[in-house]
N, CA and C of each residue as an Amber inpcrd file, in Angstrom:
protein
   561
  30.7440000   8.2210000 -16.8580000  30.9630000   7.2750000 -15.7830000
  30.5130000   7.9120000 -14.4840000  29.8020000   7.1750000 -13.6710000
  29.2430000   7.6860000 -12.4220000  30.3220000   7.9180000 -11.3730000
  30.0290000   8.8660000 -10.5050000  30.8690000   9.1130000  -9.3370000
  29.9320000   9.2130000  -8.1430000  30.2310000   8.4430000  -7.0960000
  29.4180000   8.4190000  -5.8860000  30.1650000   9.1060000  -4.7560000
  29.4680000  10.0010000  -4.0540000  29.9660000  10.5940000  -2.8190000
  28.8940000  10.3640000  -1.7660000  29.3110000   9.9470000  -0.5640000
  28.3670000   9.6740000   0.5230000  28.6960000  10.6020000   1.6770000
  27.6540000  11.2840000   2.1770000  27.7730000  12.2430000   3.2630000
  26.8370000  11.8560000   4.4010000  27.1550000  12.2930000   5.6100000
  26.1680000  12.2760000   6.6890000  25.1280000  13.3230000   6.3120000
  23.8550000  13.0650000   6.6100000  22.8400000  14.0590000   6.2420000
  22.9110000  15.3190000   7.0960000  23.7700000  15.3060000   8.1280000
  23.9410000  16.4950000   8.9610000  25.2320000  17.2430000   8.6600000
  26.1370000  16.6570000   7.8550000  27.4140000  17.3060000   7.5570000
  27.7620000  17.1850000   6.0720000  27.3970000  18.1950000   5.2990000
  27.6750000  18.1440000   3.8710000  29.0840000  18.6040000   3.4990000
  29.9320000  18.8550000   4.4950000  31.2520000  19.4060000   4.2000000
  32.2980000  18.3460000   3.8690000  32.1080000  17.1240000   4.3480000
  33.1060000  16.0760000   4.1330000  32.4090000  14.8120000   3.6460000
  32.8510000  14.3300000   2.4930000  32.3130000  13.0720000   1.9870000
  32.9790000  11.9160000   2.7400000  32.1450000  11.0130000   3.2720000
  32.6650000   9.8320000   3.9580000  33.2390000   8.8420000   2.9600000
  32.7630000   8.9130000   1.7310000  33.2120000   8.0390000   0.6510000
  33.0800000   8.8100000  -0.6440000  34.0640000   8.6470000  -1.5280000
  33.9760000   9.2280000  -2.8540000  34.6930000   8.2790000  -3.8040000
  33.9580000   7.7970000  -4.8160000  34.5430000   6.8050000  -5.7140000
  33.8640000   6.8300000  -7.0730000  34.6570000   6.5290000  -8.1020000
  34.1310000   6.3300000  -9.4480000  34.2850000   4.8740000  -9.8690000
  34.6820000   4.0080000  -8.9450000  34.8180000   2.5820000  -9.2490000
  33.4240000   2.0010000  -9.4650000  33.1260000   1.5010000 -10.6740000
  31.7630000   1.0300000 -10.9700000  31.2660000  -0.0490000 -10.0060000
  32.1250000  -0.9680000  -9.5950000  31.7000000  -2.0260000  -8.6760000
  31.3440000  -1.4470000  -7.3140000  32.1380000  -0.4930000  -6.8290000
  31.8700000   0.1340000  -5.5350000  30.6010000   0.9850000  -5.5940000
  30.4360000   1.7390000  -6.6830000  29.2230000   2.5530000  -6.8530000
  27.9950000   1.6440000  -6.8500000  28.0360000   0.5770000  -7.6320000
  26.9080000  -0.3600000  -7.7270000  26.6020000  -0.9830000  -6.3710000
  27.6290000  -1.4240000  -5.6560000  27.4360000  -2.0930000  -4.3590000
  26.8670000  -1.1490000  -3.3130000  27.4040000   0.0510000  -3.2070000
  26.9060000   1.0010000  -2.1930000  25.4730000   1.4170000  -2.4860000
  25.1630000   1.6320000  -3.7560000  23.7910000   2.0070000  -4.0810000
  22.8310000   0.8440000  -3.8600000  23.2720000  -0.3760000  -4.1270000
  22.4240000  -1.5520000  -3.8810000  22.0790000  -1.6640000  -2.4010000
  23.0260000  -1.3450000  -1.5230000  22.7490000  -1.3790000  -0.0820000
  21.6580000  -0.3820000   0.3040000  21.5290000   0.6780000  -0.4880000
  20.4800000   1.6780000  -0.2570000  19.2140000   1.3550000  -1.0430000
  19.1900000   0.1920000  -1.7170000  18.0110000  -0.2210000  -2.4710000
  17.9160000   0.3820000  -3.8570000  19.0050000   0.9680000  -4.3410000
  19.0140000   1.6800000  -5.6180000  19.7110000   0.8180000  -6.6700000
  19.0620000   0.6770000  -7.8210000  19.6550000  -0.0480000  -8.9430000
  20.5440000   0.8940000  -9.7330000  21.7890000   0.4820000  -9.9540000
  22.7050000   1.2240000 -10.8120000  23.3050000   0.2360000 -11.7950000
  23.2490000   0.5860000 -13.0790000  23.8420000  -0.2500000 -14.1170000
  24.5440000   0.6380000 -15.1340000  25.5040000   0.0380000 -15.8180000
  26.1490000   0.6840000 -16.9650000  25.6390000  -0.0140000 -18.2150000
  25.1070000   0.7490000 -19.1530000  24.6440000   0.2080000 -20.4250000
  25.6050000   0.6620000 -21.5160000  25.9530000  -0.2430000 -22.4270000
  26.8010000   0.1810000 -23.5440000  26.0230000   1.1120000 -24.4700000
  26.7300000   2.0620000 -25.0360000  26.1090000   2.9860000 -26.0000000
  26.2330000   2.3870000 -27.3920000  25.0980000   2.0470000 -28.0310000
  25.1730000   1.3950000 -29.3380000  25.6810000   2.3190000 -30.4390000
  25.4460000   3.5970000 -30.2790000  25.8810000   4.5580000 -31.2980000
  25.8010000   5.9530000 -30.7100000  26.5370000   6.8640000 -31.3200000
  26.4490000   8.2650000 -30.9140000  25.0920000   8.8090000 -31.3680000
  24.4970000   9.6200000 -30.5400000  23.2030000  10.2280000 -30.8600000
  23.4760000  11.6580000 -31.3260000  23.1500000  11.9870000 -32.5730000
  23.3910000  13.3570000 -33.0370000  22.5010000  14.3590000 -32.3040000
  22.9880000  15.5900000 -32.1950000  22.2150000  16.6450000 -31.5250000
  20.8600000  16.8640000 -32.1760000  20.7610000  16.5640000 -33.4470000
  19.5120000  16.7860000 -34.1810000  18.4950000  15.6500000 -33.9830000
  18.8950000  14.5690000 -33.3170000  17.9980000  13.4210000 -33.1490000
  16.7860000  13.8030000 -32.3110000  15.6160000  13.3380000 -32.7400000
  14.4170000  13.5740000 -31.9450000  14.2660000  12.4640000 -30.8980000
  13.2480000  12.5830000 -30.0630000  13.0320000  11.6250000 -28.9700000
  12.8820000  10.1990000 -29.4870000  12.1650000  10.0210000 -30.5780000
  11.9570000   8.6760000 -31.1090000  13.2690000   8.0540000 -31.5800000
  14.1470000   8.8390000 -32.1570000  15.4540000   8.3260000 -32.5950000
  16.2830000   7.8590000 -31.3990000  16.1960000   8.5830000 -30.2960000
  16.9050000   8.1760000 -29.0770000  16.3230000   6.8610000 -28.5540000
  15.0120000   6.7840000 -28.4760000  14.3650000   5.5460000 -28.0040000
  14.6760000   4.3680000 -28.9340000  14.6970000   4.6120000 -30.2240000
  15.0110000   3.5560000 -31.1850000  16.4380000   3.0500000 -31.0050000
  17.3760000   3.9550000 -30.7530000  18.7790000   3.5680000 -30.5830000
  18.9710000   2.6470000 -29.3800000  18.1160000   2.7890000 -28.3760000
  18.2260000   1.9940000 -27.1470000  17.0210000   1.0670000 -26.9720000
  16.3900000   0.6820000 -28.0540000  15.1360000  -0.0700000 -27.9620000
  15.2700000  -1.3790000 -27.1880000  16.3260000  -2.1200000 -27.3820000
  16.4600000  -3.4050000 -26.6720000  16.5740000  -3.2280000 -25.1640000
  17.5350000  -2.4250000 -24.6690000  17.6050000  -2.2930000 -23.2130000
  16.3900000  -1.5890000 -22.6130000  15.7950000  -0.6500000 -23.3620000
  14.5920000   0.0290000 -22.8740000  13.4530000  -0.9730000 -22.7110000
  13.2380000  -1.8040000 -23.7170000  12.1840000  -2.8200000 -23.6530000
  12.4520000  -3.8060000 -22.5220000  13.6910000  -4.2330000 -22.3760000
  14.0400000  -5.1950000 -21.3200000  13.7830000  -4.6010000 -19.9370000
  14.1630000  -3.3290000 -19.7210000  13.9460000  -2.7100000 -18.4140000
  12.4570000  -2.5120000 -18.1440000  11.7040000  -2.1060000 -19.1580000
  10.2580000  -1.9320000 -18.9830000   9.6130000  -3.2530000 -18.5670000
   9.9900000  -4.3340000 -19.2190000   9.4220000  -5.6480000 -18.8800000
   9.8770000  -6.1120000 -17.4980000  11.1360000  -5.9310000 -17.1710000
  11.6740000  -6.4120000 -15.8970000  11.1390000  -5.6360000 -14.6940000
  10.9080000  -4.3330000 -14.8550000  10.5370000  -3.4900000 -13.7180000
   9.0960000  -2.9990000 -13.7670000   8.3340000  -3.3780000 -14.7800000
   6.9310000  -2.9990000 -14.8550000   6.6800000  -1.5760000 -15.3120000
   7.6420000  -0.9580000 -15.9470000   7.4260000   0.3910000 -16.4580000
   6.4870000   0.3270000 -17.6580000   5.5510000   1.2660000 -17.7250000
   4.5660000   1.2960000 -18.8000000   4.9860000   2.1790000 -19.9640000
   5.8560000   3.1370000 -19.6910000   6.2480000   4.0530000 -20.7570000
   7.6570000   4.5770000 -20.5120000   8.2040000   5.1470000 -21.5660000
   9.5090000   5.8100000 -21.4910000   9.4260000   7.0600000 -22.3610000
  10.1040000   8.1070000 -21.9220000  10.1910000   9.3010000 -22.7400000
  11.6290000   9.8050000 -22.7130000  11.8800000  10.8740000 -23.4260000
  13.2300000  11.4310000 -23.5250000  13.1780000  12.8870000 -23.0970000
  14.1090000  13.2720000 -22.2490000  14.2600000  14.6750000 -21.8760000
  15.6420000  15.1120000 -22.3670000  15.6510000  16.2370000 -23.0770000
  16.9060000  16.7810000 -23.6150000  17.0730000  18.2040000 -23.1150000
  18.2560000  18.4890000 -22.6320000  18.6000000  19.8490000 -22.2080000
  19.9010000  20.2460000 -22.8970000  19.8100000  20.9060000 -24.0550000
  21.0280000  21.3900000 -24.6980000  21.5540000  22.6330000 -23.9730000
  22.8430000  22.8620000 -24.0620000  23.4480000  24.0480000 -23.4290000
  22.7830000  25.3260000 -23.9260000  22.7960000  26.3440000 -23.0520000
  22.3590000  27.6700000 -23.4440000  20.8630000  27.9020000 -23.4410000
  20.0980000  27.0400000 -22.7770000  18.6470000  27.2210000 -22.7330000
  18.2990000  28.4390000 -21.8710000  17.4540000  29.3510000 -22.3720000
  17.1240000  30.5420000 -21.5910000  16.3620000  30.2280000 -20.3030000
  15.6470000  29.1040000 -20.2550000  14.8790000  28.7580000 -19.0570000
  15.6180000  27.7550000 -18.1630000  16.9440000  27.6060000 -18.3490000
  17.7160000  26.6040000 -17.6130000  17.6170000  26.7940000 -16.0950000
  17.7060000  28.0260000 -15.6120000  17.6640000  28.2600000 -14.1650000
  16.3260000  27.8200000 -13.5710000  15.2390000  28.1300000 -14.2500000
  13.9080000  27.7360000 -13.7540000  13.7410000  26.2230000 -13.8090000
  14.2030000  25.5930000 -14.8740000  14.0860000  24.1380000 -14.9890000
  14.9420000  23.4460000 -13.9260000  16.1230000  23.9950000 -13.6610000
  16.9830000  23.4380000 -12.6120000  16.2860000  23.5380000 -11.2600000
  15.7510000  24.7020000 -10.9510000  15.1160000  24.9350000  -9.6510000
  13.9500000  23.9850000  -9.3920000  13.2610000  23.5570000 -10.4450000
  12.0890000  22.6850000 -10.2950000  12.4340000  21.3350000  -9.6810000
  13.6850000  20.9010000  -9.7990000  14.0780000  19.5790000  -9.3130000
  14.9990000  19.6350000  -8.0890000  15.3940000  20.8450000  -7.6500000
  16.3790000  20.9830000  -6.5730000  15.8250000  20.8020000  -5.1640000
  14.5440000  20.7460000  -4.9960000  13.9640000  20.5430000  -3.6640000
  13.7510000  19.0480000  -3.4190000  13.9900000  18.6230000  -2.1750000
  13.8050000  17.2140000  -1.8380000  12.3530000  16.7980000  -2.0570000
  12.1870000  15.6310000  -2.6810000  10.8490000  15.1230000  -2.9870000
  10.8770000  13.6020000  -3.0580000   9.6930000  13.0210000  -3.1850000
   9.5370000  11.5820000  -3.3850000   8.5670000  11.3620000  -4.5370000
   8.4740000  10.1040000  -4.9530000   7.4820000   9.6870000  -5.9520000
   6.8180000   8.4260000  -5.4340000   5.6040000   8.1800000  -5.8430000
   4.8870000   6.9590000  -5.4680000   5.2720000   5.7810000  -6.3580000
   6.1810000   5.9820000  -7.2680000   6.6770000   4.9280000  -8.1500000
   8.1950000   5.0420000  -8.2160000   8.8430000   3.9880000  -8.7050000
  10.2810000   4.0630000  -8.9370000  10.5540000   5.1540000  -9.9570000
  11.6910000   5.8270000  -9.7860000  12.1320000   6.8080000 -10.7800000
  13.3960000   6.2480000 -11.4150000  13.3520000   6.0190000 -12.7110000
  14.5140000   5.4810000 -13.4230000  14.9030000   6.4210000 -14.5480000
  16.2150000   6.6270000 -14.6560000  16.7440000   7.4640000 -15.7280000
  17.9830000   6.7950000 -16.2960000  18.0760000   6.8350000 -17.6080000
  19.2690000   6.3800000 -18.3090000  19.8510000   7.5740000 -19.0470000
  21.1100000   7.9000000 -18.7500000  21.7700000   9.0360000 -19.3830000
  22.3880000   8.6110000 -20.7110000  21.9040000   9.2150000 -21.7780000
  22.3830000   8.9430000 -23.1260000  23.6070000   9.8070000 -23.4270000
  23.5570000  11.0560000 -23.0140000  24.6880000  11.9620000 -23.1700000
  24.6160000  13.0400000 -22.1040000  25.7450000  13.6690000 -21.8530000
  25.8170000  14.7030000 -20.8290000  25.8350000  14.1140000 -19.4370000
  25.4710000  14.9380000 -18.4480000  25.5390000  14.4780000 -17.0620000
  24.6350000  15.3040000 -16.1600000  24.4010000  14.7660000 -14.9670000
  23.6070000  15.4090000 -13.9270000  23.8280000  14.6650000 -12.6250000
  23.3780000  15.2430000 -11.5190000  23.6170000  14.6480000 -10.2040000
  22.3050000  14.3690000  -9.4750000  22.1400000  13.1160000  -9.0530000
  21.0400000  12.7380000  -8.1740000  21.5580000  12.7080000  -6.7450000
  20.7440000  13.1860000  -5.8160000  21.0560000  13.1620000  -4.3910000
  19.9690000  12.3320000  -3.7370000  20.3670000  11.2640000  -3.0530000
  19.4310000  10.3450000  -2.4150000  19.5810000  10.4690000  -0.9060000
  18.4980000  10.7340000  -0.2070000  18.5140000  10.8910000   1.2450000
  17.9740000   9.6090000   1.8670000  18.8950000   8.7440000   2.3120000
  18.5380000   7.4060000   2.7850000  19.2450000   7.1350000   4.1100000
  18.4840000   6.7660000   5.1420000  19.0620000   6.3240000   6.4240000
  20.1490000   7.2560000   6.9470000  19.8310000   8.5200000   7.0970000
  20.7290000   9.5270000   7.6560000  21.9900000   9.7560000   6.8280000
  21.9390000   9.3710000   5.5620000  23.0370000   9.5970000   4.6250000
  22.4810000  10.3070000   3.3950000  23.3590000  11.0280000   2.7090000
  23.0360000  11.5910000   1.4030000  24.0510000  11.0100000   0.4290000
  23.5180000  10.3170000  -0.5760000  24.3230000   9.7250000  -1.6330000
  24.2340000  10.6640000  -2.8390000  25.3510000  11.2620000  -3.2230000
  25.3750000  12.0950000  -4.4280000  25.9370000  11.2340000  -5.5570000
  25.1090000  11.0040000  -6.5820000  25.4990000  10.1680000  -7.7080000
  25.5480000  11.0490000  -8.9480000  26.7540000  11.3480000  -9.4050000
  26.9130000  12.1010000 -10.6420000  26.8830000  11.0820000 -11.7670000
  25.8410000  11.1620000 -12.5800000  25.6270000  10.2130000 -13.6760000
  26.0380000  10.8430000 -14.9910000  26.6020000  10.0060000 -15.8620000
  26.9850000  10.4360000 -17.1960000  26.4880000   9.4430000 -18.2220000
  26.8670000   9.6590000 -19.4540000  26.4220000   8.8070000 -20.5540000
  26.7110000   7.3440000 -20.2440000  25.6700000   6.5100000 -20.3970000
  25.7890000   5.0750000 -20.1460000  25.3280000   4.6480000 -18.7680000
  24.9880000   5.6010000 -17.8920000  24.5710000   5.2770000 -16.5260000
  23.0580000   5.1810000 -16.4170000  22.5890000   4.1050000 -15.7980000
  21.1750000   3.9020000 -15.4840000  21.0340000   3.9120000 -13.9740000
  20.1290000   4.7250000 -13.4630000  19.8620000   4.8140000 -12.0350000
  18.3720000   4.6390000 -11.8390000  17.9720000   3.7080000 -10.9600000
  16.5640000   3.4980000 -10.6440000  16.3880000   3.6410000  -9.1420000
  15.6500000   4.6720000  -8.7560000  15.4350000   5.0290000  -7.3580000
  14.0890000   4.4590000  -6.9160000  14.0640000   3.7040000  -5.8140000
  12.8010000   3.1000000  -5.3670000  11.7440000   4.1480000  -4.9980000
  10.5050000   3.7780000  -5.1600000   9.3790000   4.6290000  -4.7680000
   9.5540000   5.0900000  -3.3220000   9.1260000   6.3110000  -3.0610000
   9.1250000   6.9360000  -1.7450000  10.5200000   7.2130000  -1.1740000
  11.5640000   7.1170000  -1.9890000  12.9100000   7.4880000  -1.5540000
  13.0600000   9.0000000  -1.6910000  13.4760000   9.6540000  -0.6180000
  13.6840000  11.1030000  -0.6650000  14.9160000  11.4030000  -1.5220000
  14.7690000  12.3660000  -2.4380000  15.8700000  12.6940000  -3.3400000
  15.6280000  14.0460000  -4.0020000  16.6500000  14.5140000  -4.7290000
  16.5380000  15.6720000  -5.5920000  17.5420000  15.4960000  -6.7270000
  17.3950000  16.3080000  -7.7680000  18.2360000  16.2120000  -8.9570000
  18.7840000  17.5880000  -9.2890000  20.0780000  17.6450000  -9.6210000
  20.7140000  18.9000000 -10.0040000  21.3390000  18.7310000 -11.3850000
  20.8640000  19.5110000 -12.3330000  21.3780000  19.4500000 -13.7020000
  22.4610000  20.4780000 -13.9630000  22.7880000  21.3080000 -12.9680000
  23.8280000  22.3150000 -13.1240000  23.2980000  23.6230000 -13.6890000
  24.1450000  24.6740000 -13.6470000  23.7000000  25.9990000 -14.0740000
  23.5310000  26.1480000 -15.5850000  24.2620000  25.3750000 -16.3660000
  24.1190000  25.3970000 -17.8340000  24.0520000  23.9380000 -18.2870000
  22.8990000  23.3000000 -18.0570000  22.8050000  21.8530000 -18.2630000
  22.9880000  21.4290000 -19.7140000  23.5100000  20.2160000 -19.8360000
  23.5960000  19.5610000 -21.1310000  23.4760000  18.0680000 -20.8730000
  22.3130000  17.5180000 -21.1980000  22.1310000  16.0800000 -21.0740000
  20.9340000  15.6280000 -21.8870000  20.9590000  14.3440000 -22.2020000
  19.8190000  13.6490000 -22.7820000  19.6250000  12.4080000 -21.9440000
  18.3940000  12.1860000 -21.4690000  18.1080000  11.0310000 -20.6230000
  16.7760000  10.4040000 -21.0220000  16.7360000   9.0920000 -20.9130000
  15.4850000   8.3570000 -21.0920000  14.9020000   8.1620000 -19.7010000
  13.6440000   8.5370000 -19.5340000  12.9520000   8.3850000 -18.2490000
  11.9110000   7.2830000 -18.3840000  11.7420000   6.5220000 -17.3220000
  10.8040000   5.3910000 -17.3120000   9.7200000   5.6510000 -16.2790000
   8.4560000   5.2750000 -16.6320000   7.3210000   5.5330000 -15.7620000
   6.3920000   4.3290000 -15.6800000   5.7940000   4.1370000 -14.5130000
   4.7070000   3.1650000 -14.3920000   3.3650000   3.8870000 -14.4120000
   3.3610000   5.1750000 -14.0960000   2.1350000   5.9820000 -14.1110000
   1.9090000   6.5540000 -15.4980000   0.6730000   6.5890000 -15.9530000
   0.4140000   7.1810000 -17.2680000   0.6660000   8.6850000 -17.3000000
   0.6000000   9.3610000 -16.1360000   0.8110000  10.8040000 -16.1130000
   2.2700000  11.1880000 -15.9100000   3.1800000  10.2190000 -15.8860000
   4.6100000  10.4980000 -15.8390000   5.0910000  11.0260000 -14.5000000
   5.9760000  12.0230000 -14.5440000   6.6880000  12.5260000 -13.3780000
   5.7340000  13.2910000 -12.4640000   5.4850000  12.7410000 -11.2730000
   4.6520000  13.3980000 -10.2630000   5.4250000  13.3510000  -8.9480000
   5.7260000  14.5240000  -8.3890000   6.5310000  14.6130000  -7.1720000
   5.6920000  15.0420000  -5.9810000   6.0890000  14.5430000  -4.8070000
   5.5550000  15.0050000  -3.5360000   6.7300000  15.6230000  -2.7820000
   6.7000000  16.9410000  -2.6070000   7.8120000  17.6360000  -1.9690000
   7.7370000  17.4760000  -0.4590000   8.9110000  17.2460000   0.1720000
   8.9610000  16.9780000   1.6120000   8.9140000  18.2600000   2.4400000
   9.3030000  19.3860000   1.8650000   9.3710000  20.6390000   2.6130000
  10.6980000  20.8160000   3.3370000  11.5440000  19.8000000   3.3420000
  12.8660000  19.8690000   3.9720000  13.7940000  20.6690000   3.0610000
  14.5960000  21.5590000   3.6320000  15.5230000  22.3740000   2.8500000
  16.9230000  21.7500000   2.7910000  17.0260000  20.4620000   3.0290000
  18.3090000  19.7730000   3.0490000  19.1180000  20.0100000   1.7760000
  18.4770000  20.0820000   0.6320000  19.1970000  20.2510000  -0.6330000
  19.9960000  21.5480000  -0.6730000  19.5440000  22.5580000   0.0630000
  20.2370000  23.8460000   0.0850000  21.6160000  23.7420000   0.7360000
  21.8130000  22.7410000   1.5890000  23.0630000  22.6070000   2.3460000
  24.1410000  21.8130000   1.6160000  23.7870000  21.0560000   0.5950000
  24.7400000  20.1290000  -0.0130000  25.4040000  20.7150000  -1.2470000
  26.6240000  20.2290000  -1.5410000  27.3560000  20.7490000  -2.7030000
  26.5320000  20.5960000  -3.9790000  26.5400000  21.6330000  -4.7630000
  25.8100000  21.6080000  -6.0310000  26.5940000  20.7920000  -7.0610000
  25.9140000  20.4330000  -8.1290000  26.5010000  19.6200000  -9.1820000
  27.7920000  20.2270000  -9.7320000  27.8070000  21.5390000  -9.9350000
  28.9810000  22.1690000 -10.5310000  30.2060000  22.0970000  -9.6380000
  30.0500000  21.7370000  -8.3640000  31.1920000  21.6110000  -7.4730000
  31.9150000  20.2730000  -7.6170000  31.3270000  19.3330000  -8.3760000
  31.9470000  18.0230000  -8.5850000  33.2260000  18.1860000  -9.4010000
  34.3540000  17.7760000  -8.8260000  35.6260000  17.8570000  -9.5290000
  35.5570000  17.0320000 -10.8110000  35.8880000  17.6600000 -11.8890000
  35.9370000  16.9580000 -13.1660000  34.5910000  16.8110000 -13.8650000
  33.5130000  17.3410000 -13.2680000  32.2240000  17.1760000 -13.9540000
  32.1420000  18.1570000 -15.1080000  31.3610000  17.8150000 -16.0670000
  31.1850000  18.6570000 -17.2380000  30.0030000  19.5860000 -16.9690000
  30.2780000  20.8580000 -16.8150000  29.2110000  21.8620000 -16.6520000
  29.4600000  23.0370000 -17.5540000
């Protein structure tokens, strides 16, 4: 279940809002132009499942979202606990960046935190299994998977080359609470 915290982009010490209420999370993110939905999990995905098995388990909602939002492809990213390259993979997404297309992720299992920098605010959205987040093109953001990540997510793309980031050069992400600081988050 998602948890939203909203900060001033100049003061990361106090959240102006913090809530796990799905209606409040959806409404606040909609005001920032961000789509947030909860999808039911049709079945548990075993750790041994490959990417195609994950896509097959969610084929109906994946197909519906691709058609509704113009996504051309979907893939699966899995980060099981204990990966030796976890620190490097985490660092690759911790700098503020944008994309020329919408970035959509559906969390199948585990969790991670998206930080959206919109209109002098930073929205920290801790997503878990069943959460779909679609960030509009050119929205400044970063992603934190934590120091020992564990998640499986379906990613959606309109570009054939998939995830392409343009880094802003702003060090804002260094000032904000990391994912592992979220009370009750699984890390």
